[in-house]
PDB file of C-alpha atoms and ligand atoms in Angstrom:
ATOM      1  CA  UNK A   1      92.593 103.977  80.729  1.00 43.00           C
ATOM      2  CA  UNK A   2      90.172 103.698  83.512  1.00 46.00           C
ATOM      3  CA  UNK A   3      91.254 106.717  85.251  1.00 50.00           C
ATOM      4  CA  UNK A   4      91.673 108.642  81.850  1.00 52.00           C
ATOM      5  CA  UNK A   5      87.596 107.716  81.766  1.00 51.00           C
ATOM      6  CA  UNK A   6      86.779 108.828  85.423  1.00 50.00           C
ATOM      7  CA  UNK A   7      87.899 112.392  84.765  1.00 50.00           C
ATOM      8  CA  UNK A   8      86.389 112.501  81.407  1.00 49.00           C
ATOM      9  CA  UNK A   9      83.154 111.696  83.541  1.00 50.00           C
ATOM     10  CA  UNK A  10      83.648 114.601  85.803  1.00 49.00           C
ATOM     11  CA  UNK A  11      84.311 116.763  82.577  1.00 49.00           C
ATOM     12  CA  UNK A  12      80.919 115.883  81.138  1.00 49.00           C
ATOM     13  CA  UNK A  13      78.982 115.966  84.390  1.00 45.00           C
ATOM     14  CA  UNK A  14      77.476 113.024  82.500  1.00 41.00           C
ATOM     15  CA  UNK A  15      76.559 110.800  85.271  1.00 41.00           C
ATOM     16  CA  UNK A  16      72.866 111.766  84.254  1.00 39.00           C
ATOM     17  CA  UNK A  17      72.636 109.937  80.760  1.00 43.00           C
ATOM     18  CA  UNK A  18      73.018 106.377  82.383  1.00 46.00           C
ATOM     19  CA  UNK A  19      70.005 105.142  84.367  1.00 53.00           C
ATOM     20  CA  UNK A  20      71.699 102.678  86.486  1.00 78.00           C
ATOM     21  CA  UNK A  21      74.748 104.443  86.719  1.00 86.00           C
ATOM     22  CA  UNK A  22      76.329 107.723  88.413  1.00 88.00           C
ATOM     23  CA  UNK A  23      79.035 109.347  89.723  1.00 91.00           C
ATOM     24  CA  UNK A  24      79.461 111.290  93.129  1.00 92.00           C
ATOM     25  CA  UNK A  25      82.233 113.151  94.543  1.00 94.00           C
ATOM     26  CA  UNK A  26      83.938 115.248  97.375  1.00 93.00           C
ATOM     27  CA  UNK A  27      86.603 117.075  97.064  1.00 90.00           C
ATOM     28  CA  UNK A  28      89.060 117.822  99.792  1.00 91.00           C
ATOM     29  CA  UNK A  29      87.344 115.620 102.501  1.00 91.00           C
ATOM     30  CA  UNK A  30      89.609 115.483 105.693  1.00 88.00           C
ATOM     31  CA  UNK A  31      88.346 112.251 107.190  1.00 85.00           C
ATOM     32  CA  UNK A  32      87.647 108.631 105.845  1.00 84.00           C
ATOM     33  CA  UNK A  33      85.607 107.609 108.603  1.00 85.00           C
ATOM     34  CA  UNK A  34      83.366 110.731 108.235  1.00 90.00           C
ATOM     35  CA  UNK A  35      83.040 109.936 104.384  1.00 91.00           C
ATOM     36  CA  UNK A  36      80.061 107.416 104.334  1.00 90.00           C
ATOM     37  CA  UNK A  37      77.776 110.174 105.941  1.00 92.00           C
ATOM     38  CA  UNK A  38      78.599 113.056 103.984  1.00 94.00           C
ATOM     39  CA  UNK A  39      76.449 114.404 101.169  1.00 95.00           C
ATOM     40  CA  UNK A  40      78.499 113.968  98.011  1.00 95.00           C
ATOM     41  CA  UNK A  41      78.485 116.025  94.814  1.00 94.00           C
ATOM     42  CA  UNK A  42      77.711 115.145  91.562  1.00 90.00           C
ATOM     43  CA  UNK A  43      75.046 113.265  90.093  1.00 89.00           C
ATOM     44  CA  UNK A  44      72.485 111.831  91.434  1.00 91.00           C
ATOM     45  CA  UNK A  45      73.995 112.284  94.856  1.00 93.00           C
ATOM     46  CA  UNK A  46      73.465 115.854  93.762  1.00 93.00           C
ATOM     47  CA  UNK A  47      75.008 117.637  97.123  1.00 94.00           C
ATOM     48  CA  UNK A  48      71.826 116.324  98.606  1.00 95.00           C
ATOM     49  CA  UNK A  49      72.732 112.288  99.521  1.00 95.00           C
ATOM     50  CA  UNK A  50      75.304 110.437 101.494  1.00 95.00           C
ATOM     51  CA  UNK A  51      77.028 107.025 100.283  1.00 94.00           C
ATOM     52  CA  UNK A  52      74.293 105.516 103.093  1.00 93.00           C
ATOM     53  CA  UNK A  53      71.503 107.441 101.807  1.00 94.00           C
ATOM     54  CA  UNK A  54      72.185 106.299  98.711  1.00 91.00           C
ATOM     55  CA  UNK A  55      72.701 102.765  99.732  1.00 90.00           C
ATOM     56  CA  UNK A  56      69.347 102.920 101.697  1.00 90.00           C
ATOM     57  CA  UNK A  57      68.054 103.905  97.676  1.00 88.00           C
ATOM     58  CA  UNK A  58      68.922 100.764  96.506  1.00 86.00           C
ATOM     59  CA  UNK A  59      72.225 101.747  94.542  1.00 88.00           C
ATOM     60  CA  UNK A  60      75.675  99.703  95.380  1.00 87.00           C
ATOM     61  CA  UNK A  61      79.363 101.476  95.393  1.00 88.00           C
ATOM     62  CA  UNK A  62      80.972  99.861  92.468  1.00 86.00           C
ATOM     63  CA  UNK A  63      84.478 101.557  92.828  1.00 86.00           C
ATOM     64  CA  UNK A  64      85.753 104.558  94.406  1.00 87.00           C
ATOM     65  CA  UNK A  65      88.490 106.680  94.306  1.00 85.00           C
ATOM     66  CA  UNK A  66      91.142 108.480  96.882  1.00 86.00           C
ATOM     67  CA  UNK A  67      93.016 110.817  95.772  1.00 85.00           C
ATOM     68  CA  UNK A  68      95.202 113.309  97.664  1.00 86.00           C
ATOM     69  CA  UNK A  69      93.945 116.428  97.329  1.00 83.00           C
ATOM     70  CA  UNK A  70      96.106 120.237  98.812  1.00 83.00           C
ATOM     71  CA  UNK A  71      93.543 120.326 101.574  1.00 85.00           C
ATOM     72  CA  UNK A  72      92.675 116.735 102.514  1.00 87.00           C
ATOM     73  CA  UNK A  73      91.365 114.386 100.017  1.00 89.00           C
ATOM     74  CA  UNK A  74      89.283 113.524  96.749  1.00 89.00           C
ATOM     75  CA  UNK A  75      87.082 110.749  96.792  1.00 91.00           C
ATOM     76  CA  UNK A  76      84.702 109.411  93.503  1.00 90.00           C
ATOM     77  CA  UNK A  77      82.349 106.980  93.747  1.00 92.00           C
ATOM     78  CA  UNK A  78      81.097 105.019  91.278  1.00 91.00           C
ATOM     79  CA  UNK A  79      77.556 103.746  92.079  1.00 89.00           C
ATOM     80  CA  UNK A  80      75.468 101.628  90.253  1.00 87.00           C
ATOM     81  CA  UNK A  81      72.065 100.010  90.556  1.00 81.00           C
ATOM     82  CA  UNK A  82      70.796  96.764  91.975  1.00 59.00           C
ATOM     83  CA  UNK A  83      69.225  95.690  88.581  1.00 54.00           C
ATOM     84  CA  UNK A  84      72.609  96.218  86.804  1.00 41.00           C
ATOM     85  CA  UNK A  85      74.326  93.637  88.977  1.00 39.00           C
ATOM     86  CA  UNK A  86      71.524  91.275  88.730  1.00 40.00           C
ATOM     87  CA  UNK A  87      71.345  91.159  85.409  1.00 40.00           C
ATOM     88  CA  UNK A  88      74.498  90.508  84.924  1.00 42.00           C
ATOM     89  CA  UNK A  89      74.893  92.874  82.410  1.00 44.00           C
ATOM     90  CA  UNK A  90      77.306  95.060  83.916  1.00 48.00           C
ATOM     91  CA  UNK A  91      79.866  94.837  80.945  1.00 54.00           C
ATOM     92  CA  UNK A  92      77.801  96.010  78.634  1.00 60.00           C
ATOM     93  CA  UNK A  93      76.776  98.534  80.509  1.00 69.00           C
ATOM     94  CA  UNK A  94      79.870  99.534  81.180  1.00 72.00           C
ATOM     95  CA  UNK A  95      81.210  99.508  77.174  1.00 72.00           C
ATOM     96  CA  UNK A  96      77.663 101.560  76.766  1.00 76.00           C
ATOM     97  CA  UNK A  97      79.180 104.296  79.287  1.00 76.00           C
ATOM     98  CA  UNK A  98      82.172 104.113  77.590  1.00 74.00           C
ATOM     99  CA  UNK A  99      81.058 104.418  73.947  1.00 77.00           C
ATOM    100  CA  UNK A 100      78.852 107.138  74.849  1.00 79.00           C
ATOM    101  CA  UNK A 101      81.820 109.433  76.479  1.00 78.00           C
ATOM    102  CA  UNK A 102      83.737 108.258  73.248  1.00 80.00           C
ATOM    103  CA  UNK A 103      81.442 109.644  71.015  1.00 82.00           C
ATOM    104  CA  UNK A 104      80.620 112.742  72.781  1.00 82.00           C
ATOM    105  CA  UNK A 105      84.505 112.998  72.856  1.00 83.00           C
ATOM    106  CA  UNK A 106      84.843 112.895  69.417  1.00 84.00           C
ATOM    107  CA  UNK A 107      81.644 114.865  68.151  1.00 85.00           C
ATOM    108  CA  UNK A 108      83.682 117.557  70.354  1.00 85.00           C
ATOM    109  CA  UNK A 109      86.427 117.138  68.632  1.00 86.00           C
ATOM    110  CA  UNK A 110      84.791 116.838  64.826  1.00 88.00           C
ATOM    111  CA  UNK A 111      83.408 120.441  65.751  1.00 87.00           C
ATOM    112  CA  UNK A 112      86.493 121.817  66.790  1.00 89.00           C
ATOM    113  CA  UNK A 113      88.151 120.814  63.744  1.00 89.00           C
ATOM    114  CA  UNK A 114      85.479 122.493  61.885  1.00 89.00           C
ATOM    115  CA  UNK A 115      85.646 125.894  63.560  1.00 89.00           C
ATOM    116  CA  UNK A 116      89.453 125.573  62.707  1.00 89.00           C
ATOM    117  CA  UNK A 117      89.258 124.784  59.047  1.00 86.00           C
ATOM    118  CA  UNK A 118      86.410 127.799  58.866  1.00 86.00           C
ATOM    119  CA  UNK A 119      88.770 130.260  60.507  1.00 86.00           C
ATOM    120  CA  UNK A 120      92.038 129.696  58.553  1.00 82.00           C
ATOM    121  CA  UNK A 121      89.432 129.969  55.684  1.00 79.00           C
ATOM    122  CA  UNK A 122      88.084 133.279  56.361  1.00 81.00           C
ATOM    123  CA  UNK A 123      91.746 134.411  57.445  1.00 82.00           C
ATOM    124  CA  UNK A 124      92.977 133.579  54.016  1.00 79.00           C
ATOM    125  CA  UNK A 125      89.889 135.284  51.972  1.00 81.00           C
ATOM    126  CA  UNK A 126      91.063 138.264  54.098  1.00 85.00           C
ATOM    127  CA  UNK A 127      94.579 137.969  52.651  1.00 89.00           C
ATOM    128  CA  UNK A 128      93.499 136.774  48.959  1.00 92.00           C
ATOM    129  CA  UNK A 129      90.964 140.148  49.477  1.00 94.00           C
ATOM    130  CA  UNK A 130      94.192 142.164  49.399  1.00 94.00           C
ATOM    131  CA  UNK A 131      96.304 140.226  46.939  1.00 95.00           C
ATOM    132  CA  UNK A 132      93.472 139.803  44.543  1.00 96.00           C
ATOM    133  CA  UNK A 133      92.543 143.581  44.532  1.00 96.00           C
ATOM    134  CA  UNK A 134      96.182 144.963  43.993  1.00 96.00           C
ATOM    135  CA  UNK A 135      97.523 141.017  41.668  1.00 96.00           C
ATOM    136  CA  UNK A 136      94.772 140.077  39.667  1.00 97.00           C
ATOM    137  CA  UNK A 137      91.635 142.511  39.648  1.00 97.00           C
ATOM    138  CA  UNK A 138      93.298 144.402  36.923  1.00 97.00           C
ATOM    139  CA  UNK A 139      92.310 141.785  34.006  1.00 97.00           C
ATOM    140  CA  UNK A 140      90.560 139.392  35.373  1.00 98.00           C
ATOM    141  CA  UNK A 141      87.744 142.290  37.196  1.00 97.00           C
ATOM    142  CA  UNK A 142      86.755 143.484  40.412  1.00 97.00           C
ATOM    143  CA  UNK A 143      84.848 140.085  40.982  1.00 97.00           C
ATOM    144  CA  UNK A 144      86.217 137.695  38.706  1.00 97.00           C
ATOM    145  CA  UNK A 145      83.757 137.937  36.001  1.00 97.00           C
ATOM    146  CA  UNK A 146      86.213 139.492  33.040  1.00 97.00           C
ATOM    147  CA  UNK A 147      87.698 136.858  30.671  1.00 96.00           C
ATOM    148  CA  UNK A 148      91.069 138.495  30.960  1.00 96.00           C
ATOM    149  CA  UNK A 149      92.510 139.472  27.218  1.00 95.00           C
ATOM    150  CA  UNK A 150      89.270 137.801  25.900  1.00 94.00           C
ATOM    151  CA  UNK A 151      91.225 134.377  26.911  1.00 93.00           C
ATOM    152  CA  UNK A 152      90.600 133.173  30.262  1.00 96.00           C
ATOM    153  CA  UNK A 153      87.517 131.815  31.641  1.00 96.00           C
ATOM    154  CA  UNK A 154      86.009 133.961  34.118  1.00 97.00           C
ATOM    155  CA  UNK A 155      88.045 133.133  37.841  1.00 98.00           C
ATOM    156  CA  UNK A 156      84.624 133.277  39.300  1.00 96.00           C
ATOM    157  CA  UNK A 157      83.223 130.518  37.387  1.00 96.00           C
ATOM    158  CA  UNK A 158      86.055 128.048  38.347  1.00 97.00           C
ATOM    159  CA  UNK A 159      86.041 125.415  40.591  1.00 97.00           C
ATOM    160  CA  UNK A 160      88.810 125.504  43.176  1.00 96.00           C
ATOM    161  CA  UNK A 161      90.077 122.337  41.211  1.00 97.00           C
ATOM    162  CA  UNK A 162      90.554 123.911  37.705  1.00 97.00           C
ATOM    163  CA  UNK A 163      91.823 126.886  39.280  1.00 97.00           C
ATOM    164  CA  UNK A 164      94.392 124.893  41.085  1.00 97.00           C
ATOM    165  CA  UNK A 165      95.095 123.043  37.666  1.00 97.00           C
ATOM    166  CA  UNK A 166      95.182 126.196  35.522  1.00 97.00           C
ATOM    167  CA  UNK A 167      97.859 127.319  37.776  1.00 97.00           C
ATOM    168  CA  UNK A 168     100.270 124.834  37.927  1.00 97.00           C
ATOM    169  CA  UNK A 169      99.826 124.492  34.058  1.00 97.00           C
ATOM    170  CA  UNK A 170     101.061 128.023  34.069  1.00 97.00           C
ATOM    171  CA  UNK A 171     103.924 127.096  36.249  1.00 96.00           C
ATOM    172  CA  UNK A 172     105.388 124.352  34.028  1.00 95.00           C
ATOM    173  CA  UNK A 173     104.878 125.972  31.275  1.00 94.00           C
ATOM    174  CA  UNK A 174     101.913 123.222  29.997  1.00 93.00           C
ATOM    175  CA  UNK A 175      99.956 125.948  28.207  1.00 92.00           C
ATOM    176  CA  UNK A 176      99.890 126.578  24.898  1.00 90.00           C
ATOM    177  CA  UNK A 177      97.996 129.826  24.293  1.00 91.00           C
ATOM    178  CA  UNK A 178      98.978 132.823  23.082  1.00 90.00           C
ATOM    179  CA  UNK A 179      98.362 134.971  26.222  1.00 94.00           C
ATOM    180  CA  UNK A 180      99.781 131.958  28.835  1.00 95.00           C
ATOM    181  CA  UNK A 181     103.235 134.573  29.218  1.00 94.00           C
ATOM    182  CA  UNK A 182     101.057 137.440  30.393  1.00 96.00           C
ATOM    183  CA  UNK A 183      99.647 135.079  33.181  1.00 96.00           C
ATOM    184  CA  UNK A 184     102.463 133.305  33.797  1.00 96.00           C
ATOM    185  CA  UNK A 185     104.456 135.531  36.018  1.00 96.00           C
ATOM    186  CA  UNK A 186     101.766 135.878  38.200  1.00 96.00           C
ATOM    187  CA  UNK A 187     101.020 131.938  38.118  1.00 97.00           C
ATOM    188  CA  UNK A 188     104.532 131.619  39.313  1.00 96.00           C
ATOM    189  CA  UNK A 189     104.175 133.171  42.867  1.00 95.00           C
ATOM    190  CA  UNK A 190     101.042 131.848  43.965  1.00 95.00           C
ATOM    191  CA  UNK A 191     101.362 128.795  46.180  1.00 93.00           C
ATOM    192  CA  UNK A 192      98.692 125.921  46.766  1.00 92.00           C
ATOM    193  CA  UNK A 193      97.379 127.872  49.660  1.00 89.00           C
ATOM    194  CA  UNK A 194      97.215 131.611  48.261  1.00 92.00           C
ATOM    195  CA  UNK A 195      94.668 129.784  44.950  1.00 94.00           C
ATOM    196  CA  UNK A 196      92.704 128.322  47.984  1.00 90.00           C
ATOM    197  CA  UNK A 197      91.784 131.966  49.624  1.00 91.00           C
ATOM    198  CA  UNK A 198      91.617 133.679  46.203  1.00 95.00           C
ATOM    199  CA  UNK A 199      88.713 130.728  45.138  1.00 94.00           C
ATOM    200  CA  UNK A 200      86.858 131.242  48.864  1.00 91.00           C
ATOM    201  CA  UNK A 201      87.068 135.556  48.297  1.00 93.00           C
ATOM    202  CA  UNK A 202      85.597 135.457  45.305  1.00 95.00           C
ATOM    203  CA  UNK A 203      82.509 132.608  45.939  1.00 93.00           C
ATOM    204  CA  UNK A 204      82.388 134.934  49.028  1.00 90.00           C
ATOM    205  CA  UNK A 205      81.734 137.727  46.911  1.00 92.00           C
ATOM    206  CA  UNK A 206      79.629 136.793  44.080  1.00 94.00           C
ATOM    207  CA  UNK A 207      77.188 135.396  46.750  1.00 83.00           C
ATOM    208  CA  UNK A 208      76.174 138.375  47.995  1.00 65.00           C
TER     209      UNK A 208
HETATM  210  C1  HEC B   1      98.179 141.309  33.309  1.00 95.99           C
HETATM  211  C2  HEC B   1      96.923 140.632  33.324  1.00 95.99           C
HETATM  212  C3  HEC B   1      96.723 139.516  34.335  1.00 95.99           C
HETATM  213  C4  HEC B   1      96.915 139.571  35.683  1.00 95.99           C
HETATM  214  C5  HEC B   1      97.392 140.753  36.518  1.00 95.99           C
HETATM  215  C6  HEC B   1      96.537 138.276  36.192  1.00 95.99           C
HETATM  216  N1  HEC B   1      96.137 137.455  35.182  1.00 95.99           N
HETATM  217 FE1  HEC B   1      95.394 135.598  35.345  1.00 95.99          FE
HETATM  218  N2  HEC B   1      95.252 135.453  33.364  1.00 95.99           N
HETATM  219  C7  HEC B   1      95.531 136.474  32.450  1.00 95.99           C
HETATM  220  C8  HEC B   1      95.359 135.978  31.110  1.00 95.99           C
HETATM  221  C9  HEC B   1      95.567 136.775  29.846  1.00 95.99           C
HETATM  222  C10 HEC B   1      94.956 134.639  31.222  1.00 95.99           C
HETATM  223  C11 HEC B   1      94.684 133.667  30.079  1.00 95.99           C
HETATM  224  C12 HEC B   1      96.024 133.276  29.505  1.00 95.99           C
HETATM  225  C13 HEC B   1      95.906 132.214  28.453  1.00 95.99           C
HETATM  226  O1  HEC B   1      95.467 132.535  27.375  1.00 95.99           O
HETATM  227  O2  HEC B   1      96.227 131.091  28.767  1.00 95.99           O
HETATM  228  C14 HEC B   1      94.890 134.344  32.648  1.00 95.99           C
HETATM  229  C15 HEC B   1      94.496 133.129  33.175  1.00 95.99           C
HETATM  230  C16 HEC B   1      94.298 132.898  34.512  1.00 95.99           C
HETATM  231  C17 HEC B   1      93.768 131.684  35.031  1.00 95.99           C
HETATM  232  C18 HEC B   1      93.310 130.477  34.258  1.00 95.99           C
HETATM  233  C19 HEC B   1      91.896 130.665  33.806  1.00 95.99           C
HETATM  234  C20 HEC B   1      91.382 129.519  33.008  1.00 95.99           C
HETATM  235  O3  HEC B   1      90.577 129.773  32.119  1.00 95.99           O
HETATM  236  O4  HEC B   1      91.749 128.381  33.313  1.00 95.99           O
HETATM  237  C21 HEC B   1      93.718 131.831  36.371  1.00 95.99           C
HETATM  238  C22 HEC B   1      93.202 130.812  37.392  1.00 95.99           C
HETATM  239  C23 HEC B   1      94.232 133.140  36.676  1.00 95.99           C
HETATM  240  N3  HEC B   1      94.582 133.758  35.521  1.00 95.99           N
HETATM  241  C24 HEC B   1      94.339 133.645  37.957  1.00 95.99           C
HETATM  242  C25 HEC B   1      94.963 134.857  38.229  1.00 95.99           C
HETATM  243  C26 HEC B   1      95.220 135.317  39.552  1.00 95.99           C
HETATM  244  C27 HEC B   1      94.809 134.590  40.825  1.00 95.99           C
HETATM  245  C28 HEC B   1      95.876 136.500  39.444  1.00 95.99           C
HETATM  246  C29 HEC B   1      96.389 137.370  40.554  1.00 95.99           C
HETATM  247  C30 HEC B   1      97.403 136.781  41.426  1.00 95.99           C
HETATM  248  C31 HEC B   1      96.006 136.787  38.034  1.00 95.99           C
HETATM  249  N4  HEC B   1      95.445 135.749  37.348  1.00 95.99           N
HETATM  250  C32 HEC B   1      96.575 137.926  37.530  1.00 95.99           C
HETATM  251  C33 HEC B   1      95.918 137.729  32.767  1.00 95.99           C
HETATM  252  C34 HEC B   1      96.248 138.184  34.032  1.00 95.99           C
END
């Protein structure tokens, strides 16, 4: 877990949102007793400061990491300030760092989801485009304002809900109207998914 949050840190470059505590690296260091007096990167270490210099700033190492690296070795250091350890509150400062990663983790992920669901969206209006135009268009109009034989509601008028209920209706044969066997047929090969794109092309349309 701990390591799964170090490299999160390094992902985020997030050593900046915590006052009393940051992160410095190098990568592919060849000597351990060299280390101490080389300018790390990373936050507030910033390519500029050593381990000493930062030391001399008043910040203590509070873990780091070796790793073997193809051309010598990785080392991450974990510094934190004097006033953290002296207030004893390094656990929650700690569970702060944490929660905040979490969360950014996680708003990341929130929007991610979201760009998905909008792009299978807009790939299925571009498929209901096509199978509305040459299916349905016909009698129930170019944007789904024609109550088709003088029966239906208008298709643009209906929530995705009724829509979804008027067609499975269809399908089991739950309507009672005189017209129902006209629609029927074409109730029976739309699937769950097909109703979904036909409902987003033609809000997409009558928005305009
Ligand atoms: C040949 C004409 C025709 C075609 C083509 C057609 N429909 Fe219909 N549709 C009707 C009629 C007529 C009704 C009303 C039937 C009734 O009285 O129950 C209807 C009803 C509906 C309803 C229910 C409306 C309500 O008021 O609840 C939906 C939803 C619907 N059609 C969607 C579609 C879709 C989507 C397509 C294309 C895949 C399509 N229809 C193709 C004639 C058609």
């Amino acid at each position: 877990m701990k390591k799964a949050i170090l490299s999160t840190i390094i992902l985020l470059g997030s050593s900046s949102l915590f006052a009393d505590t940051t992160m410095c690296f190098k990568e592919n260091h060849q000597s351990m007793s060299t280390i101490e007096n080389t300018a790390l990167d990373g936050g507030l270490c910033n390519g500029k400061f050593t381990v000493n210099d930062m030391k001399a700033k008043g910040w203590n190492v509070d873990d780091i990491k070796i790793s073997q690296s193809p051309n010598g070795m990785n080392f991450i250091y974990i510094l934190k300030t004097a006033t953290t350890e002296v207030s004893s509150n390094f656990t929650g400062n700690q569970a702060q760092m944490e929660a905040n990663i979490l969360a950014k983790l996680e708003k990341k992920k929130v929007a991610e989801e979201k760009a998905k669901v909008e792009k299978e969206l807009k790939d299925a209006t571009i498929l209901a485009q096509e199978l509305y135009t040459t299916k349905c268009q016909t009698c129930h109009g170019t944007n789904g304002e024609k109550r088709a034989y003088n029966t239906s509601r208008p298709l643009k008028d209906l929530s995705l809900e009724d829509m979804q209920e008027s067609i499975k209706n269809y399908k089991v044969g739950n309507v009672n109207s005189m017209n129902a066997n006209i629609m029927t047929p074409y109730a029976n090969f739309l699937d769950h998914n097909e109703i979904k794109g036909i409902h987003a092309y033609l809000k997409s349309i009558n928005n305009k």
